[in-house]
Short mmCIF file of C-alpha atoms and ligand atoms in Angstrom, two decimals:
data_model
loop_
_atom_site.label_atom_id
_atom_site.label_comp_id
_atom_site.label_asym_id
_atom_site.label_seq_id
_atom_site.Cartn_x
_atom_site.Cartn_y
_atom_site.Cartn_z
CA UNK A 104 0.00 0.00 0.00
CA UNK A 105 1.36 3.39 -1.04
CA UNK A 106 -1.46 5.90 -1.19
CA UNK A 107 -4.34 6.61 1.16
CA UNK A 108 -7.35 8.72 0.17
CA UNK A 109 -9.37 10.73 2.70
CA UNK A 110 -12.88 12.10 2.31
CA UNK A 111 -15.57 13.61 4.52
CA UNK A 112 -19.21 12.85 3.92
CA UNK A 113 -22.63 13.87 5.26
CA UNK A 114 -23.08 16.77 7.67
CA UNK A 115 -19.82 18.48 8.64
CA UNK A 116 -18.73 18.33 12.27
CA UNK A 117 -16.14 20.22 14.32
CA UNK A 118 -12.71 18.50 14.39
CA UNK A 119 -13.23 16.80 11.05
CA UNK A 120 -10.16 18.80 10.02
CA UNK A 121 -8.22 17.45 12.98
CA UNK A 122 -9.17 13.95 11.77
CA UNK A 123 -8.09 14.70 8.18
CA UNK A 124 -4.80 16.07 9.51
CA UNK A 125 -4.22 13.00 11.69
CA UNK A 126 -4.84 10.56 8.84
CA UNK A 127 -2.68 12.50 6.37
CA UNK A 128 0.19 13.09 8.78
CA UNK A 129 0.20 9.54 10.14
CA UNK A 130 0.20 8.28 6.55
CA UNK A 131 3.06 10.58 5.54
CA UNK A 132 5.09 9.78 8.65
CA UNK A 133 4.59 6.07 7.87
CA UNK A 134 6.11 6.53 4.42
CA UNK A 135 2.82 6.67 2.53
CA UNK A 136 1.24 9.39 0.43
CA UNK A 137 -2.06 11.00 1.41
CA UNK A 138 -4.68 12.27 -1.03
CA UNK A 139 -7.59 14.52 -0.18
CA UNK A 140 -10.86 13.88 -1.98
CA UNK A 141 -13.14 16.94 -2.11
CA UNK A 142 -16.95 16.82 -1.76
CA UNK A 143 -17.23 13.30 -0.36
CA UNK A 144 -18.28 10.45 -2.63
CA UNK A 145 -19.44 12.94 -5.26
CA UNK A 146 -15.88 14.28 -5.54
CA UNK A 147 -14.51 10.75 -5.64
CA UNK A 148 -16.67 9.96 -8.66
CA UNK A 149 -15.74 13.28 -10.30
CA UNK A 150 -12.03 12.78 -9.61
CA UNK A 151 -11.73 15.92 -7.47
CA UNK A 152 -8.61 14.56 -5.79
CA UNK A 153 -5.33 16.17 -4.77
CA UNK A 154 -2.15 15.13 -3.03
CA UNK A 155 -1.50 16.42 0.49
CA UNK A 156 1.99 17.68 1.21
CA UNK A 157 3.04 17.50 4.86
CA UNK A 158 2.67 21.27 5.28
CA UNK A 159 -0.77 21.45 3.64
CA UNK A 160 -2.39 20.70 6.96
CA UNK A 161 -0.65 23.33 9.03
CA UNK A 162 -3.17 25.46 10.90
CA UNK A 163 -6.01 22.99 10.46
CA UNK A 164 -6.33 21.40 13.90
CA UNK A 165 -8.17 24.39 15.35
CA UNK A 166 -10.55 25.00 12.46
CA UNK A 167 -14.22 24.14 12.07
CA UNK A 168 -16.04 22.76 9.04
CA UNK A 169 -14.30 20.37 6.69
CA UNK A 170 -11.47 21.56 4.48
CA UNK A 171 -12.35 18.70 2.12
CA UNK A 172 -15.94 19.95 1.84
CA UNK A 173 -18.82 17.58 2.16
CA UNK A 174 -21.76 16.45 0.11
CA UNK A 175 -24.63 14.04 0.41
CA UNK A 176 -24.41 11.69 -2.60
CA UNK A 177 -27.05 8.94 -2.58
CA UNK A 178 -25.93 7.84 -6.08
CA UNK A 179 -22.98 6.09 -4.44
CA UNK A 180 -25.41 3.43 -3.19
CA UNK A 181 -25.65 2.20 -6.81
CA UNK A 182 -22.97 -0.04 -8.31
CA UNK A 183 -22.61 2.37 -11.24
CA UNK A 184 -21.50 5.17 -8.87
CA UNK A 185 -19.13 2.85 -7.03
CA UNK A 186 -17.47 1.67 -10.26
CA UNK A 187 -16.93 5.27 -11.36
CA UNK A 188 -15.31 5.99 -8.00
CA UNK A 189 -13.06 2.98 -8.36
CA UNK A 190 -11.95 4.16 -11.82
CA UNK A 191 -10.75 7.36 -10.14
CA UNK A 192 -8.97 5.48 -7.37
CA UNK A 193 -7.13 3.48 -10.05
CA UNK A 194 -6.28 6.63 -11.96
CA UNK A 195 -4.74 8.26 -8.87
CA UNK A 196 -3.13 5.03 -7.66
CA UNK A 197 -5.01 5.19 -4.33
CA UNK A 198 -5.05 1.79 -2.62
CA UNK A 199 -7.05 2.46 0.54
CA UNK A 200 -9.34 5.08 2.05
CA UNK A 201 -10.52 6.70 5.24
CA UNK A 202 -14.07 8.01 5.22
CA UNK A 203 -15.08 10.48 7.94
CA UNK A 204 -18.80 10.94 8.43
CA UNK A 205 -22.06 9.59 9.79
CA UNK A 206 -23.39 6.09 9.38
CA UNK A 207 -24.66 6.87 5.87
CA UNK A 208 -21.02 7.18 4.83
CA UNK A 209 -20.27 3.71 6.18
CA UNK A 210 -22.29 2.01 3.45
CA UNK A 211 -19.98 3.58 0.85
CA UNK A 212 -16.95 2.54 2.92
CA UNK A 213 -18.14 -1.06 3.02
CA UNK A 214 -18.86 -1.17 -0.73
CA UNK A 215 -15.34 0.09 -1.52
CA UNK A 216 -13.81 -2.56 0.75
CA UNK A 217 -15.88 -5.23 -1.03
CA UNK A 218 -14.44 -3.95 -4.32
CA UNK A 219 -10.91 -4.50 -2.94
CA UNK A 220 -10.15 -1.01 -1.59
CA UNK A 221 -9.72 -1.31 2.15
CA UNK A 222 -11.70 1.50 3.72
CA UNK A 223 -11.99 2.57 7.35
CA UNK A 224 -14.85 4.71 8.67
CA UNK A 225 -14.37 7.39 11.34
CA UNK A 226 -17.47 8.64 13.20
CA UNK A 227 -17.73 12.33 12.35
CA UNK A 228 -21.07 13.82 13.36
CA UNK A 229 -22.36 16.16 16.05
CA UNK A 230 -25.30 13.82 16.69
CA UNK A 231 -23.30 11.14 18.58
CA UNK A 232 -25.66 8.62 17.02
CA UNK A 233 -23.23 5.94 15.84
CA UNK A 234 -23.16 2.51 17.48
CA UNK A 235 -19.96 1.00 18.94
CA UNK A 236 -18.57 4.34 20.01
CA UNK A 237 -19.20 6.31 23.18
CA UNK A 238 -18.42 9.55 21.37
CA UNK A 239 -18.31 10.83 17.82
CA UNK A 240 -15.97 13.49 16.48
CA UNK A 241 -17.75 16.85 16.83
CA UNK A 242 -20.24 15.96 19.55
CA UNK A 243 -18.29 17.57 22.38
CA UNK A 244 -17.90 20.87 20.55
CA UNK A 245 -21.54 20.97 19.47
CA UNK A 246 -22.62 20.19 23.02
CA UNK A 247 -20.50 23.03 24.38
CA UNK A 248 -21.93 25.39 21.77
CA UNK A 249 -25.45 24.39 22.79
CA UNK A 250 -24.69 24.84 26.50
CA UNK A 251 -23.08 28.21 25.86
CA UNK A 252 -26.24 29.31 23.99
CA UNK A 253 -28.50 28.04 26.79
CA UNK A 254 -26.41 29.88 29.40
CA UNK A 255 -26.94 33.08 27.44
CA UNK A 256 -30.64 32.45 27.13
CA UNK A 257 -30.81 31.96 30.89
CA UNK A 258 -29.65 35.58 31.34
CA UNK A 259 -32.55 36.98 29.35
CA UNK A 260 -35.01 34.39 30.70
CA UNK A 261 -34.21 35.49 34.26
CA UNK A 262 -34.35 39.17 33.37
CA UNK A 263 -37.85 38.86 31.89
CA UNK A 264 -39.20 35.98 34.00
CA UNK A 265 -39.76 33.97 30.83
CA UNK A 266 -39.88 30.35 29.90
CA UNK A 267 -37.72 29.31 26.98
CA UNK A 268 -37.92 26.10 25.00
CA UNK A 269 -34.51 25.66 23.44
CA UNK A 270 -34.31 23.28 20.50
CA UNK A 271 -31.00 21.51 19.98
CA UNK A 272 -29.83 19.42 17.04
CA UNK A 273 -29.24 15.67 16.99
CA UNK A 274 -31.76 14.52 14.40
CA UNK A 275 -33.29 11.29 15.86
CA UNK A 276 -30.70 11.08 18.64
CA UNK A 277 -31.22 12.36 22.18
CA UNK A 278 -27.56 12.88 23.12
CA UNK A 279 -27.12 16.62 22.67
CA UNK A 280 -30.42 17.30 24.44
CA UNK A 281 -29.68 14.99 27.38
CA UNK A 282 -26.13 16.22 27.94
CA UNK A 283 -27.06 19.88 27.42
CA UNK A 284 -30.07 19.46 29.70
CA UNK A 285 -27.93 18.26 32.60
CA UNK A 286 -25.10 20.70 31.87
CA UNK A 287 -27.42 23.69 31.84
CA UNK A 288 -29.61 22.64 34.76
CA UNK A 289 -32.73 22.60 32.58
CA UNK A 290 -36.13 22.32 34.22
CA UNK A 291 -37.10 19.59 31.76
CA UNK A 292 -35.56 17.71 28.86
CA UNK A 293 -37.74 16.51 26.02
CA UNK A 294 -35.94 13.90 23.97
CA UNK A 295 -36.62 10.85 21.77
CA UNK A 296 -37.19 7.74 23.87
CA UNK A 297 -39.00 9.55 26.68
CA UNK A 298 -42.70 10.23 27.05
CA UNK A 299 -43.62 13.63 28.36
CA UNK A 300 -46.68 15.60 29.28
CA UNK A 301 -46.85 19.31 28.50
CA UNK A 302 -49.36 19.67 31.31
CA UNK A 303 -46.94 18.16 33.85
CA UNK A 304 -44.14 20.44 32.68
CA UNK A 305 -46.51 23.42 32.95
CA UNK A 306 -47.40 22.41 36.50
CA UNK A 307 -43.75 22.10 37.42
CA UNK A 308 -43.02 25.57 36.04
CA UNK A 309 -45.96 26.97 38.03
CA UNK A 310 -44.71 25.26 41.20
CA UNK A 311 -41.24 26.67 40.56
CA UNK A 312 -42.79 30.10 40.21
CA UNK A 313 -44.63 29.69 43.50
CA UNK A 314 -41.33 28.68 45.13
CA UNK A 315 -39.50 31.73 43.81
CA UNK A 316 -38.01 30.56 40.52
CA UNK A 317 -39.78 32.72 37.99
CA UNK A 318 -38.11 31.60 34.78
CA UNK A 319 -37.78 28.26 33.03
CA UNK A 320 -35.51 26.47 30.60
CA UNK A 321 -36.77 23.47 28.67
CA UNK A 322 -34.25 21.72 26.43
CA UNK A 323 -35.89 19.97 23.54
CA UNK A 324 -34.36 17.61 20.99
CA UNK A 325 -35.32 18.39 17.41
CA UNK A 326 -36.30 14.73 16.87
CA UNK A 327 -35.86 15.17 13.12
CA UNK A 328 -33.82 17.47 10.93
CA UNK A 329 -34.95 21.10 11.02
CA UNK A 330 -38.17 20.41 12.91
CA UNK A 331 -40.37 22.93 14.77
CA UNK A 332 -40.31 21.04 18.06
CA UNK A 333 -39.62 24.09 20.26
CA UNK A 334 -42.20 26.49 18.73
CA UNK A 335 -44.79 23.70 18.83
CA UNK A 336 -44.03 23.01 22.48
CA UNK A 337 -44.44 26.69 23.37
CA UNK A 338 -47.84 26.80 21.62
CA UNK A 339 -48.96 23.84 23.70
CA UNK A 340 -47.49 25.17 26.93
CA UNK A 341 -49.50 28.37 26.65
CA UNK A 342 -52.69 26.30 26.75
CA UNK A 343 -51.84 25.29 30.32
CA UNK A 344 -51.21 28.65 31.89
CA UNK A 345 -50.25 32.25 31.64
CA UNK A 346 -46.66 31.85 30.49
CA UNK A 347 -44.51 34.50 28.88
CA UNK A 348 -42.72 31.96 26.76
CA UNK A 349 -40.40 31.91 23.76
CA UNK A 350 -38.84 29.30 21.52
CA UNK A 351 -35.22 29.38 20.43
CA UNK A 352 -33.91 27.05 17.76
CA UNK A 353 -30.14 27.02 18.13
CA UNK A 354 -29.68 25.50 14.69
CA UNK A 355 -26.59 25.16 12.53
CA UNK A 356 -24.38 27.21 14.83
CA UNK A 357 -23.94 23.84 16.59
CA UNK A 358 -22.16 22.47 13.54
CA UNK A 359 -19.44 25.11 13.38
CA UNK A 360 -16.77 26.74 15.45
CA UNK A 361 -13.38 26.04 16.91
CA UNK A 362 -13.29 22.37 17.93
CA UNK A 363 -12.91 21.57 21.61
CA UNK A 364 -9.64 20.08 22.85
CA UNK A 365 -11.48 16.83 23.60
CA UNK A 366 -12.74 16.58 20.01
CA UNK A 367 -9.30 17.36 18.60
CA UNK A 368 -7.69 14.63 20.67
CA UNK A 369 -10.41 12.13 19.79
CA UNK A 370 -10.05 12.95 16.09
CA UNK A 371 -6.26 12.67 16.27
CA UNK A 372 -6.38 9.30 18.02
CA UNK A 373 -8.98 7.90 15.65
CA UNK A 374 -7.27 9.22 12.50
CA UNK A 375 -3.90 7.76 13.42
CA UNK A 376 -5.50 4.44 14.38
CA UNK A 377 -7.28 4.23 11.01
CA UNK A 378 -3.92 4.41 9.24
CA UNK A 379 -2.51 1.69 11.51
CA UNK A 380 -5.43 -0.56 10.54
CA UNK A 381 -4.85 0.08 6.85
CA UNK A 382 -1.14 -0.67 7.27
CA UNK A 383 -2.18 -4.04 8.74
CA UNK A 384 -4.15 -4.62 5.53
CA UNK A 385 -7.52 -4.32 7.25
CA UNK A 386 -10.65 -2.65 5.88
CA UNK A 387 -14.42 -2.63 6.25
CA UNK A 388 -14.02 -1.38 9.82
CA UNK A 389 -15.51 1.49 11.78
CA UNK A 390 -13.36 3.11 14.44
CA UNK A 391 -14.89 4.01 17.78
CA UNK A 392 -13.95 4.75 21.36
CA UNK A 393 -15.39 2.55 24.09
CA UNK A 394 -14.42 2.90 27.75
CA UNK A 395 -11.72 5.34 26.66
CA UNK A 396 -10.07 2.81 24.32
CA UNK A 397 -9.97 3.44 20.58
CA UNK A 398 -11.02 0.28 18.76
CA UNK A 399 -12.59 -0.97 15.54
CA UNK A 400 -15.63 -3.05 14.68
CA UNK A 401 -16.87 -4.57 11.45
CA UNK A 402 -18.99 -2.02 9.65
CA UNK A 403 -21.65 -4.71 9.16
CA UNK A 404 -21.99 -5.00 12.97
CA UNK A 405 -22.93 -1.32 13.05
CA UNK A 406 -25.76 -1.83 10.60
CA UNK A 407 -27.36 -4.38 12.94
CA UNK A 408 -26.86 -2.22 16.03
CA UNK A 409 -28.55 0.86 17.34
CA UNK A 410 -26.82 3.70 19.14
CA UNK A 411 -27.90 4.00 22.75
CA UNK A 412 -27.73 7.40 24.38
CA UNK A 413 -26.95 7.66 28.10
CA UNK A 414 -30.58 7.56 29.14
CA UNK A 415 -29.74 7.98 32.83
CA UNK A 416 -29.11 11.66 32.09
CA UNK A 417 -32.84 12.23 31.69
CA UNK A 418 -33.62 11.18 35.25
CA UNK A 419 -30.56 13.04 36.49
CA UNK A 420 -31.76 16.28 34.90
CA UNK A 421 -35.17 15.69 36.48
CA UNK A 422 -33.79 14.86 39.93
CA UNK A 423 -31.61 17.95 40.07
CA UNK A 424 -34.06 20.48 38.73
CA UNK A 425 -36.63 20.87 41.51
CA UNK A 426 -37.39 24.12 43.21
O1 F6P B 188 -26.52 15.18 11.30
C1 F6P B 188 -26.09 16.45 11.68
C2 F6P B 188 -27.23 17.42 11.64
O2 F6P B 188 -26.75 18.69 12.01
C3 F6P B 188 -28.43 17.05 12.50
O3 F6P B 188 -28.25 17.31 13.87
C4 F6P B 188 -29.52 17.86 11.86
O4 F6P B 188 -30.77 17.27 12.08
C5 F6P B 188 -29.15 17.79 10.40
O5 F6P B 188 -27.76 17.50 10.33
C6 F6P B 188 -29.42 19.06 9.63
O6 F6P B 188 -29.19 18.78 8.31
P1 F6P B 188 -28.96 19.90 7.21
O7 F6P B 188 -27.63 20.53 7.47
O8 F6P B 188 -29.00 19.14 5.94
O9 F6P B 188 -30.05 20.89 7.39
#
């Protein structure tokens, strides 16, 4: 093996650049060449590929977004798309790949391995929704962005004695909501996997008010991309009492920004490990971190598994939020 290709796919996540840097630098320091593939699988098919020199990745570890750009490219699910991609790999003499992205990207990684191009997947998504890893690259930064936003909202909520429903990202996953809910001391967390009653939350807010806490923070998972979960909750809440209430959708700000140190270290560890796996001639694997140990699992195992958020955080948020 001489040349490794790197691409990012799906939604961008903070510290993807740290992961790209780790793969490229580990490859170069192991005597290999590293090639960046722009725009994910779409760029692979189009041959938008360039060689990384060692210095190309200076000043990348602290940057947000993905310097390789990203794209959603469902066409790669078809054999025709895969064969076009393979033609490009042959043309550039790339023998193996690292794909950084969500679980959608792992299907492409598996197909390439089946075609004889060992490919390793790295979990890059703010949603933390990938099985066989406790954390994904980007989750920690997005969580901190969400908590920072909620802290700021608390200032205005207190000043105006208002209730805010704050919608965080995560698509179908509850992780950002659960962690942000505990970290910000929310009065309630609404997240996939948990039943809730708007009436009960309204009663709790009223009790809080009677006990001297005259503002409220409800953290709410979007539950689906770009949903209206928070505004809908506020509409319902107003039916149960006289609340001065607002909805805030934090939105795509959670996807950007300077990556946290924790995300940078995670990305660096995972990127370097991916190259080690390729050097051992292994492919079709997804890298994860479990109990603080970076490890790899067959990508096919991930398809049969479901990510499990730390559900205990929901009760914890509830237990600590009384007034
Ligand atoms: O998967 C990352 C994510 O930011 C989700 O949290 C969110 O639901 C979705 O992507 C938004 O997608 P888009 O950027 O296509 O609007």
